[in-house]
Coordinates of C-alpha atoms in Angstrom, one line a residue:
M1 CA 36.6 125.9 -67.6
A2 CA 39.6 123.6 -66.7
L3 CA 39.6 120.3 -65.6
N4 CA 39.9 120.5 -61.6
V5 CA 43.4 118.5 -61.6
P6 CA 43.4 119.1 -57.6
G7 CA 39.7 117.6 -57.4
L8 CA 40.4 114.9 -59.6
I9 CA 42.8 113.8 -57.5
V10 CA 40.6 113.5 -54.4
M11 CA 38.4 112.0 -55.9
A12 CA 40.6 109.0 -57.6
G13 CA 41.9 109.2 -53.7
F14 CA 38.1 108.5 -52.5
Y15 CA 37.5 105.6 -55.1
L16 CA 40.6 103.8 -54.1
L17 CA 39.2 104.0 -50.2
V18 CA 36.3 102.6 -51.3
L19 CA 37.3 100.3 -53.5
G20 CA 40.3 98.7 -50.9
T21 CA 37.2 98.8 -48.3
G22 CA 35.2 96.7 -50.3
I23 CA 38.2 94.0 -50.9
W24 CA 39.0 94.0 -47.1
A25 CA 35.6 93.3 -46.6
S26 CA 35.5 90.5 -49.4
F27 CA 38.3 88.7 -47.3
R28 CA 36.1 89.0 -44.0
S29 CA 33.0 87.5 -45.7
R30 CA 35.1 84.6 -46.6
R31 CA 36.7 84.0 -43.5
H32 CA 32.9 84.2 -41.6
E33 CA 31.1 81.7 -44.4
K34 CA 33.8 79.3 -43.2
K35 CA 33.1 79.7 -39.4
C36 CA 28.9 80.3 -40.4
A37 CA 26.3 77.7 -40.1
G38 CA 24.0 79.5 -43.2
N39 CA 24.6 78.8 -46.6
G40 CA 26.7 80.9 -49.3
M41 CA 23.6 82.8 -50.4
E42 CA 22.9 84.2 -47.0
I43 CA 26.3 84.8 -46.3
T44 CA 26.3 86.9 -50.1
L45 CA 23.2 88.3 -50.0
L46 CA 22.7 88.8 -45.9
A47 CA 25.9 88.8 -44.2
G48 CA 25.2 85.6 -42.4
R49 CA 22.5 87.3 -40.4
D50 CA 24.5 88.7 -38.2
I51 CA 26.0 92.4 -39.3
N52 CA 27.2 94.2 -36.5
F53 CA 24.4 96.8 -34.9
L54 CA 26.3 99.9 -35.3
V55 CA 27.1 98.6 -39.3
G56 CA 23.7 97.8 -39.8
V57 CA 22.9 101.6 -39.0
F58 CA 25.1 103.1 -41.2
T59 CA 24.5 100.8 -43.8
L60 CA 20.3 101.3 -43.5
T61 CA 21.0 104.9 -43.6
A62 CA 23.6 105.3 -46.3
T63 CA 21.0 102.9 -48.4
W64 CA 18.6 105.8 -48.3
L65 CA 20.5 109.0 -48.5
G66 CA 21.5 108.7 -52.3
G67 CA 22.0 111.5 -54.3
G68 CA 18.6 112.2 -55.1
F69 CA 18.4 113.2 -51.1
I70 CA 21.0 115.8 -51.1
L71 CA 19.9 117.3 -54.4
G72 CA 15.8 117.3 -53.8
I73 CA 16.3 119.0 -50.7
A74 CA 18.3 122.0 -51.7
E75 CA 16.5 122.2 -55.1
A76 CA 13.3 122.1 -53.4
V77 CA 14.2 124.7 -50.5
Y78 CA 15.8 126.8 -53.2
T79 CA 12.9 126.7 -55.9
P80 CA 10.8 129.8 -55.4
T81 CA 7.7 127.8 -55.8
L82 CA 8.8 125.8 -53.1
G83 CA 10.6 126.2 -50.1
L84 CA 11.5 124.6 -47.4
V85 CA 7.8 123.4 -46.4
W86 CA 8.4 121.0 -49.6
A87 CA 11.3 119.3 -48.9
F88 CA 10.2 116.9 -46.5
T89 CA 12.1 113.9 -47.3
P90 CA 14.0 113.8 -44.1
V91 CA 10.6 113.9 -42.4
S92 CA 9.2 111.1 -44.6
Y93 CA 12.3 108.8 -43.9
V94 CA 11.7 109.1 -40.3
L95 CA 8.2 107.9 -40.9
T96 CA 9.4 105.4 -43.0
F97 CA 12.1 103.9 -40.4
F98 CA 9.7 104.2 -37.4
L99 CA 6.9 102.3 -39.1
G100 CA 9.3 99.7 -40.6
G101 CA 10.7 99.1 -36.6
F102 CA 7.1 99.0 -35.2
F103 CA 5.6 96.9 -37.8
F104 CA 7.4 95.5 -40.7
A105 CA 10.9 94.5 -39.1
K106 CA 9.3 92.0 -36.6
P107 CA 7.6 89.7 -39.2
M108 CA 10.0 89.8 -41.8
R109 CA 13.0 88.9 -39.7
A110 CA 11.3 86.3 -37.1
N111 CA 10.1 84.6 -40.4
K112 CA 14.1 84.7 -41.7
F113 CA 13.1 85.7 -44.8
V114 CA 15.8 86.0 -47.7
T115 CA 14.3 88.8 -49.5
M116 CA 10.8 90.8 -49.2
M117 CA 9.3 88.7 -52.0
D118 CA 9.3 85.3 -49.9
P119 CA 5.9 85.8 -48.1
F120 CA 4.4 86.2 -51.4
Q121 CA 6.1 83.2 -52.9
L122 CA 5.0 81.2 -49.9
R123 CA 1.2 82.8 -49.9
Y124 CA 0.9 83.6 -53.5
G125 CA 3.0 80.8 -55.4
N126 CA 5.7 81.3 -58.2
V127 CA 3.6 82.8 -60.9
L128 CA 1.6 85.7 -59.2
S129 CA 4.8 86.2 -56.9
S130 CA 7.3 86.6 -59.9
L131 CA 5.1 89.2 -62.0
L132 CA 5.0 91.4 -58.5
L133 CA 8.4 91.3 -58.5
L134 CA 9.2 92.8 -62.4
P135 CA 8.1 96.5 -61.2
A136 CA 10.6 96.0 -57.9
L137 CA 13.6 94.6 -60.8
V138 CA 12.9 97.4 -62.8
G139 CA 12.8 100.0 -60.2
D140 CA 16.2 98.8 -59.2
V141 CA 17.5 99.3 -62.6
L142 CA 16.1 102.9 -62.8
W143 CA 17.3 103.7 -59.7
V144 CA 21.0 103.1 -60.7
A145 CA 20.8 105.3 -63.4
C146 CA 19.1 108.0 -62.0
T147 CA 21.9 107.7 -59.2
L148 CA 24.5 107.8 -61.4
V149 CA 23.2 110.9 -63.3
S150 CA 22.9 113.0 -59.9
L151 CA 26.8 112.0 -59.6
G152 CA 27.7 112.9 -63.2
G153 CA 25.9 116.3 -63.1
T154 CA 27.6 117.4 -60.2
M155 CA 31.0 116.1 -61.2
S156 CA 30.7 117.8 -64.6
V157 CA 29.7 121.2 -63.0
I158 CA 32.6 121.0 -60.0
L159 CA 35.9 118.9 -61.6
D160 CA 34.5 119.9 -65.7
L161 CA 34.7 116.4 -65.8
S162 CA 33.3 114.5 -68.9
Y163 CA 29.7 113.1 -67.5
A164 CA 30.2 109.6 -69.3
Y165 CA 33.7 109.4 -67.6
S166 CA 32.1 110.3 -64.3
I167 CA 29.2 107.8 -64.7
I168 CA 31.3 104.9 -65.9
I169 CA 34.1 105.2 -63.1
S170 CA 31.7 105.3 -60.5
S171 CA 29.8 102.5 -61.8
V172 CA 32.5 100.3 -62.5
V173 CA 33.8 100.9 -58.5
A174 CA 30.3 99.9 -57.1
I175 CA 30.3 96.5 -59.2
L176 CA 33.2 95.4 -58.7
Y177 CA 33.3 95.7 -55.0
T178 CA 29.9 94.6 -54.5
L179 CA 30.9 91.5 -56.7
L180 CA 33.9 91.1 -54.4
G181 CA 31.8 90.7 -51.1
G182 CA 28.5 90.9 -51.3
L183 CA 26.3 92.6 -48.3
Y184 CA 29.7 92.6 -46.1
S185 CA 31.3 94.8 -49.3
V186 CA 28.4 96.6 -49.3
A187 CA 27.7 97.4 -45.6
Y188 CA 31.4 98.1 -44.7
T189 CA 32.0 100.7 -47.5
D190 CA 28.6 102.1 -46.4
V191 CA 30.2 103.2 -43.1
I192 CA 33.2 105.1 -44.8
Q193 CA 30.7 106.6 -47.3
L194 CA 28.2 107.9 -44.4
I195 CA 31.3 109.4 -43.0
L196 CA 32.6 111.2 -45.5
F197 CA 29.2 112.0 -46.6
F198 CA 28.8 113.8 -42.8
V199 CA 32.0 115.4 -42.9
G200 CA 32.0 116.4 -46.5
L201 CA 28.7 118.6 -46.4
Y202 CA 29.3 119.7 -42.6
I203 CA 32.2 121.3 -43.5
C204 CA 31.0 123.4 -46.4
V205 CA 28.0 124.3 -44.5
P206 CA 30.2 127.6 -42.7
F207 CA 32.0 128.6 -46.0
L208 CA 28.1 128.9 -47.4
V209 CA 26.6 130.5 -44.5
L210 CA 29.6 133.5 -44.0
N211 CA 30.2 133.6 -48.1
P212 CA 30.0 137.8 -49.3
H213 CA 27.3 137.1 -51.7
S214 CA 24.6 135.8 -49.8
L215 CA 22.2 137.8 -47.1
D216 CA 22.2 135.9 -43.3
I217 CA 19.1 133.5 -44.2
S218 CA 17.3 134.2 -41.1
L219 CA 16.8 137.2 -42.9
T220 CA 15.6 135.8 -46.1
A221 CA 13.5 133.1 -44.3
F222 CA 10.2 134.9 -44.6
N223 CA 11.3 138.5 -46.5
E224 CA 11.4 138.5 -49.9
T225 CA 14.6 139.4 -51.1
F226 CA 16.0 138.3 -54.0
Q227 CA 13.6 135.9 -55.0
T228 CA 10.3 135.0 -52.4
P229 CA 11.4 133.3 -48.8
W230 CA 12.9 130.3 -49.2
V231 CA 10.7 128.5 -46.3
G232 CA 7.8 128.8 -48.5
M233 CA 4.4 127.7 -47.8
I234 CA 1.4 125.5 -48.9
E235 CA -1.3 127.1 -50.3
P236 CA -4.9 125.7 -49.0
Q237 CA -5.5 124.1 -52.3
D238 CA -2.1 122.8 -52.3
V239 CA -2.4 120.9 -49.0
G240 CA -3.8 117.5 -50.6
K241 CA -1.0 117.3 -53.2
W242 CA 1.5 117.8 -50.3
I243 CA -0.1 114.9 -48.1
D244 CA -0.1 113.0 -51.4
E245 CA 3.6 113.3 -52.1
F246 CA 4.7 113.3 -48.0
F247 CA 3.2 109.8 -47.8
M248 CA 4.3 108.4 -51.2
V249 CA 7.9 108.9 -50.1
A250 CA 7.2 107.8 -46.3
L251 CA 5.1 104.6 -47.4
G252 CA 6.3 104.0 -50.7
G253 CA 10.0 103.0 -48.9
L254 CA 8.3 100.3 -47.1
A255 CA 7.8 98.4 -50.3
Y256 CA 11.4 98.1 -51.3
Q257 CA 14.1 95.0 -51.4
A258 CA 16.7 97.4 -50.3
F259 CA 15.0 98.3 -47.1
Y260 CA 14.4 94.8 -46.2
Q261 CA 17.7 93.4 -46.6
R262 CA 19.2 95.6 -43.8
I263 CA 16.2 94.1 -41.7
L264 CA 17.0 90.7 -42.6
S265 CA 20.9 91.0 -42.3
A266 CA 20.3 91.7 -38.5
A267 CA 21.0 89.1 -35.8
S268 CA 17.5 89.0 -34.1
Y269 CA 14.5 91.2 -34.8
T270 CA 14.7 93.3 -32.2
Q271 CA 18.2 94.3 -33.1
A272 CA 16.3 95.1 -37.1
Q273 CA 13.8 97.5 -34.9
V274 CA 16.0 99.3 -32.9
T275 CA 18.5 99.9 -36.3
C276 CA 15.4 101.5 -37.9
F277 CA 14.9 103.7 -35.1
V278 CA 18.5 105.1 -34.9
S279 CA 18.7 105.2 -38.6
S280 CA 15.7 107.7 -38.5
A281 CA 17.4 110.2 -36.4
F282 CA 20.3 110.4 -38.9
C283 CA 18.1 111.0 -41.9
L284 CA 17.3 114.4 -39.8
I285 CA 20.7 115.0 -39.1
L286 CA 22.4 114.5 -42.6
G287 CA 19.4 116.9 -44.7
I288 CA 20.5 119.9 -42.8
P289 CA 23.4 120.7 -44.7
S290 CA 21.4 120.5 -48.2
I291 CA 18.6 122.5 -46.5
I292 CA 21.2 124.9 -45.6
V293 CA 22.6 125.3 -49.3
G294 CA 19.0 125.7 -50.9
A295 CA 18.7 128.2 -48.1
V296 CA 21.9 129.9 -48.8
A297 CA 21.2 130.2 -52.9
A298 CA 17.9 131.4 -52.5
S299 CA 19.4 134.3 -50.1
T300 CA 22.2 134.9 -53.2
D301 CA 22.5 137.9 -55.2
W302 CA 24.0 135.8 -58.3
N303 CA 24.6 138.7 -60.4
S304 CA 27.4 139.6 -58.0
T305 CA 29.2 136.3 -58.5
S306 CA 30.9 134.7 -61.8
Y307 CA 28.0 132.7 -62.2
G308 CA 26.1 136.0 -63.2
I309 CA 22.3 136.3 -64.3
P310 CA 20.1 134.9 -65.4
T311 CA 19.7 132.9 -61.5
P312 CA 19.9 129.1 -62.0
F313 CA 16.1 128.8 -61.1
E314 CA 15.8 131.0 -64.5
R315 CA 18.1 129.0 -66.3
G316 CA 16.4 125.7 -65.2
E317 CA 19.2 124.7 -63.7
A318 CA 17.6 124.4 -60.3
G319 CA 18.1 120.8 -60.1
A320 CA 21.9 121.0 -59.8
I321 CA 21.9 124.2 -57.3
L322 CA 23.9 122.2 -55.0
P323 CA 27.0 122.1 -56.7
I324 CA 26.3 124.9 -58.8
A325 CA 26.2 126.7 -55.0
L326 CA 29.6 124.9 -54.1
Q327 CA 31.1 125.8 -57.2
Y328 CA 30.4 130.1 -57.3
L329 CA 30.1 130.4 -53.1
T330 CA 33.1 128.9 -51.6
P331 CA 36.7 128.1 -52.0
T332 CA 37.5 125.3 -54.4
Y333 CA 39.1 123.3 -52.0
I334 CA 35.6 123.2 -50.4
S335 CA 33.8 122.4 -53.3
I336 CA 35.9 119.6 -53.5
A337 CA 35.0 118.3 -50.0
G338 CA 31.0 119.2 -51.5
I339 CA 31.5 116.7 -54.3
G340 CA 33.2 114.0 -52.2
A341 CA 30.2 113.8 -50.2
V342 CA 27.8 113.7 -53.2
A343 CA 29.6 110.9 -54.5
A344 CA 29.9 109.0 -51.1
A345 CA 25.7 109.4 -50.7
V346 CA 25.4 108.1 -54.4
M347 CA 27.9 105.1 -54.0
S348 CA 26.3 104.2 -51.3
S349 CA 23.1 104.0 -52.6
L350 CA 24.0 102.1 -55.9
D351 CA 25.8 99.4 -54.3
S352 CA 22.7 99.0 -52.0
T353 CA 20.4 98.6 -55.4
L354 CA 23.0 96.7 -57.4
L355 CA 22.5 93.8 -54.7
S356 CA 19.0 94.4 -53.9
A357 CA 18.2 93.6 -57.8
A358 CA 20.8 90.4 -57.3
S359 CA 19.1 89.1 -54.6
L360 CA 15.3 89.2 -56.0
F361 CA 16.4 87.7 -59.1
S362 CA 18.8 85.1 -57.9
S363 CA 16.7 84.2 -54.7
N364 CA 13.4 84.5 -56.1
I365 CA 13.6 83.5 -59.6
Y366 CA 16.4 81.5 -60.1
K367 CA 16.4 79.7 -56.8
N368 CA 13.1 79.1 -56.1
I369 CA 11.6 78.3 -59.8
I370 CA 14.5 77.8 -62.3
R371 CA 16.9 75.8 -60.6
K372 CA 15.6 74.9 -57.4
Q373 CA 18.7 72.6 -56.5
A374 CA 21.4 75.3 -57.4
S375 CA 24.7 74.5 -55.5
D376 CA 26.2 77.2 -53.4
R377 CA 29.2 78.1 -55.7
E378 CA 26.3 78.2 -58.4
M379 CA 24.3 80.9 -56.4
Q380 CA 26.9 82.9 -56.0
W381 CA 27.9 83.0 -60.1
V382 CA 24.3 83.8 -60.4
I383 CA 24.7 86.8 -58.1
R384 CA 27.7 87.9 -59.6
I385 CA 26.1 88.1 -62.7
S386 CA 22.7 89.7 -61.7
V387 CA 24.8 92.6 -59.9
V388 CA 26.8 93.3 -63.3
V389 CA 23.8 93.0 -65.6
V390 CA 21.7 95.3 -63.5
G391 CA 25.0 97.5 -63.2
L392 CA 25.6 97.8 -67.0
A393 CA 21.5 98.0 -67.7
G394 CA 21.6 101.2 -65.2
T395 CA 24.7 102.3 -66.7
A396 CA 23.4 102.5 -70.2
L397 CA 20.1 104.2 -69.0
T398 CA 21.8 107.2 -67.8
F399 CA 22.3 108.3 -71.6
L400 CA 18.8 108.6 -71.7
E401 CA 18.4 110.7 -68.7
N402 CA 15.7 112.6 -69.1
S403 CA 13.7 109.5 -69.8
V404 CA 15.2 107.7 -66.7
L405 CA 14.1 110.2 -64.5
V406 CA 10.4 110.3 -65.9
F407 CA 9.9 106.4 -65.5
W408 CA 12.0 106.3 -62.2
T409 CA 9.5 109.0 -60.7
V410 CA 6.4 107.1 -62.0
N411 CA 8.0 103.8 -60.7
F412 CA 8.4 105.3 -57.3
D413 CA 4.4 106.1 -57.8
M414 CA 3.5 102.9 -58.6
T415 CA 5.4 101.1 -55.6
Y416 CA 3.0 103.8 -53.1
T417 CA -0.3 103.0 -55.2
I418 CA 0.2 99.0 -56.1
M419 CA 3.4 97.7 -54.0
F420 CA 3.0 98.6 -50.7
P421 CA -0.9 97.5 -50.6
Q422 CA 0.6 94.2 -51.5
V423 CA 3.2 94.1 -49.1
V424 CA 0.7 95.2 -46.1
C425 CA -1.8 92.7 -47.2
V426 CA 0.4 89.9 -47.3
L427 CA 2.3 90.4 -44.2
F428 CA -0.6 91.5 -41.7
F429 CA -4.0 89.9 -43.1
K430 CA -4.1 86.1 -43.3
S431 CA -7.1 86.3 -45.3
S432 CA -5.2 87.5 -48.0
N433 CA -5.1 85.1 -51.1
G434 CA -3.9 85.4 -55.0
Y435 CA -7.4 86.2 -56.0
G436 CA -7.2 89.2 -54.2
A437 CA -4.0 90.2 -54.8
T438 CA -4.3 89.8 -58.5
T439 CA -7.6 92.1 -58.6
G440 CA -5.7 94.4 -56.1
I441 CA -3.1 94.7 -59.0
L442 CA -5.4 95.2 -62.0
M443 CA -7.2 97.6 -60.0
G444 CA -4.4 99.9 -59.0
T445 CA -2.7 99.6 -62.2
L446 CA -6.3 100.8 -63.9
L447 CA -7.0 103.8 -61.2
R448 CA -3.6 105.0 -61.8
C449 CA -3.4 105.1 -65.3
L450 CA -6.5 106.9 -65.5
S451 CA -5.5 109.1 -63.3
G452 CA -2.9 110.8 -65.4
E453 CA 0.4 111.7 -65.1
P454 CA 2.0 115.1 -66.2
L455 CA 5.4 113.7 -66.6
I456 CA 4.8 111.4 -69.5
K457 CA 2.1 113.7 -71.1
L458 CA -0.9 111.2 -69.8
Q459 CA -4.1 113.2 -69.6
P460 CA -6.2 112.3 -66.4
V461 CA -9.7 110.0 -67.5
I462 CA -10.5 110.3 -64.0
Y463 CA -10.7 113.9 -62.6
F464 CA -10.8 114.3 -58.8
P465 CA -11.9 117.2 -56.9
G466 CA -9.6 120.3 -56.9
Y467 CA -7.7 119.2 -60.3
R468 CA -6.2 122.5 -62.2
L469 CA -5.0 123.4 -65.8
D470 CA -1.3 124.0 -66.1
E471 CA -1.3 126.6 -68.4
E472 CA 2.6 126.5 -69.4
S473 CA 2.6 122.4 -70.2
G474 CA -1.4 122.3 -71.2
M475 CA -1.8 119.1 -68.4
Y476 CA -4.3 118.7 -66.1
V477 CA -2.5 118.3 -62.8
Q478 CA -4.4 116.2 -59.3
Y479 CA -4.4 118.5 -56.2
F480 CA -6.6 115.7 -54.9
P481 CA -4.4 113.1 -52.6
Y482 CA -5.5 110.3 -55.4
R483 CA -2.5 108.3 -54.8
S484 CA -3.3 107.4 -51.1
F485 CA -6.9 107.3 -52.2
I486 CA -5.7 104.4 -54.8
M487 CA -3.2 103.2 -52.2
V488 CA -6.2 102.7 -49.5
S489 CA -8.7 101.4 -52.5
T490 CA -6.0 98.6 -53.4
I491 CA -5.9 97.5 -49.8
L492 CA -9.6 97.2 -49.3
T493 CA -10.1 95.5 -52.8
I494 CA -7.4 93.0 -52.2
L495 CA -9.1 92.0 -49.1
A496 CA -12.4 92.2 -49.7
V497 CA -11.9 89.7 -53.3
S498 CA -9.8 87.4 -51.2
Y499 CA -12.8 87.1 -48.4
L500 CA -15.5 86.5 -51.0
T501 CA -13.1 84.0 -52.7
S502 CA -12.4 82.2 -49.5
L503 CA -16.1 82.0 -48.7
M504 CA -17.1 80.7 -51.9
F505 CA -14.5 78.1 -52.1
S506 CA -15.3 76.8 -48.3
K507 CA -18.9 77.2 -48.4
G508 CA -18.8 74.9 -52.1
V509 CA -20.0 78.0 -54.3
L510 CA -17.0 77.1 -56.3
P511 CA -16.0 74.0 -56.7
E512 CA -12.4 73.4 -55.5
K513 CA -10.9 72.3 -58.5
W514 CA -11.3 75.7 -59.9
D515 CA -8.9 76.8 -57.2
L516 CA -5.9 78.0 -59.3
F517 CA -4.0 79.5 -56.1
K518 CA -4.9 77.1 -54.0
I519 CA -6.0 78.9 -50.9
K520 CA -6.9 76.5 -48.5
E521 CA -3.3 74.8 -48.7
Q522 CA -1.6 78.3 -48.5
A523 CA -3.9 80.4 -46.0
N524 CA -1.5 79.6 -43.4
A525 CA 1.5 79.5 -45.6
F526 CA 3.2 81.2 -42.9
V527 CA 2.7 82.8 -39.6
H528 CA 4.9 84.5 -36.9
P529 CA 7.3 82.0 -35.1
E530 CA 5.8 83.1 -32.0
E531 CA 2.6 81.4 -32.9
K532 CA 4.3 78.1 -33.7
G533 CA 6.2 78.5 -30.4
Y534 CA 9.4 79.9 -31.1
K535 CA 11.0 82.3 -28.9
E536 CA 13.4 84.9 -29.9
G537 CA 16.6 83.7 -30.1
Q538 CA 15.1 80.1 -30.9
K539 CA 16.6 78.5 -34.3
V540 CA 14.0 78.8 -36.7
P541 CA 14.2 77.4 -40.3
S542 CA 15.2 79.6 -43.4
V543 CA 12.5 80.3 -45.4
A544 CA 14.2 78.7 -48.3
R545 CA 13.2 75.3 -46.2
Q546 CA 9.6 76.5 -46.2
L547 CA 8.8 77.3 -49.7
P548 CA 6.2 74.8 -51.1
D549 CA 6.5 73.5 -54.7
T550 CA 4.0 75.6 -56.5
T551 CA 5.4 75.8 -59.8
C552 CA 1.7 75.2 -61.3
C553 CA 0.4 78.2 -59.3

């Protein structure tokens, strides 16, 4: 296959459009900075907490709908052993946004936090919060790598462009416009990218559905033809596994900085809540094309195409079914539109992750621990350097493709079982303290490791009900919703240990000089502004001025 020159020209135009939008947004950011009363760091990381409502909806949606969303849904629907019932990501994201809007947006935005780790620093101190921050930073780096991997694989199929070149070019463009204008550049490029994503994929749908090599997807939905019905089914013994993975995706997303960065950039917590609700609808709408791609691929006689047999599933290429379907079932110019949609989704998720990691390091480590008196100009450079370092690290890891995908999956798993319980407790339970949080981390990590993980060839020590041996890999697989069990157990452990330690210090059972986390001082480190007499719209001190000096704890 020769290099697809027309496709290459179109992709070059796409990258120039995105970069131009980022440059324009950077100038807008500088003009806004002169008029805004906030500091330079808040303008870079949170767009001065004055992001336009529609832009907020676009950037929140675009952040969530990355390459994994598009390719993963198509793969699940197409894979004979899974099907539509296992492609639950859009519905999981709806639950993420509704829970985020109803419960998480208000306490985070009302307290004017800069990152999701601010409440941890206020309540637990710097040392413990820094330990909790490390998994989030590592996860962002791995997410950058996996996002680029999905784009590199797609471009290599449709454009026959070198995998390395695809990744490097995309990474450089995303780093450049993120450097130029911070959240302003990211948000406004997200608008362009989401529009291209929507148009590009929906243009492909009629050509896919009407191609001569595939049967009517309504006929193959429940009838076996070239493979099992693409709707799929959940066997009774798989129900626990389905529930576990559904909630892992839905609730794990509530412990990601990229989500809270959009929430915290809203003008008010009401706007943040409405942004979440509206974005949830977009998740459903934008998941439909990928479902159709998977359904059409499952209804295709691949022997009648130039792809031939064995089928993509039999060749182990189910993960690339979307670019394969576009390449072999649509005209060339339509497949180019499809690759543009994938590139748009990947870039929108990539830039958000770069800024997310930069936010955590610059605000919670550098500004609050290393250099509390750092000037705005110094912080701007710290943010830029952080963006470059994260981008380069993620790009470098793409050449360890398989390992990155494995570790990212494990990281997402750990976010649900360890980080989500911590976020819930620190935001909604005033009794939680550093002792409970520390015990929760240790217990959650231990239980998760002892439960095993086939992806990294780790056999379980704890066998939950319903476990089965995978004869092909020789690994035992847990079908009980064990991740959810660990998540709930971690929350209960945090609350129980926090209550007991607070009781022991308050009753004098343990001397106050042994209190390393100073739980009496930090018990009310932050409360909702309405409890302090503030009303929505009334000026509330920024969290940067609330952080105590907790260097020793």
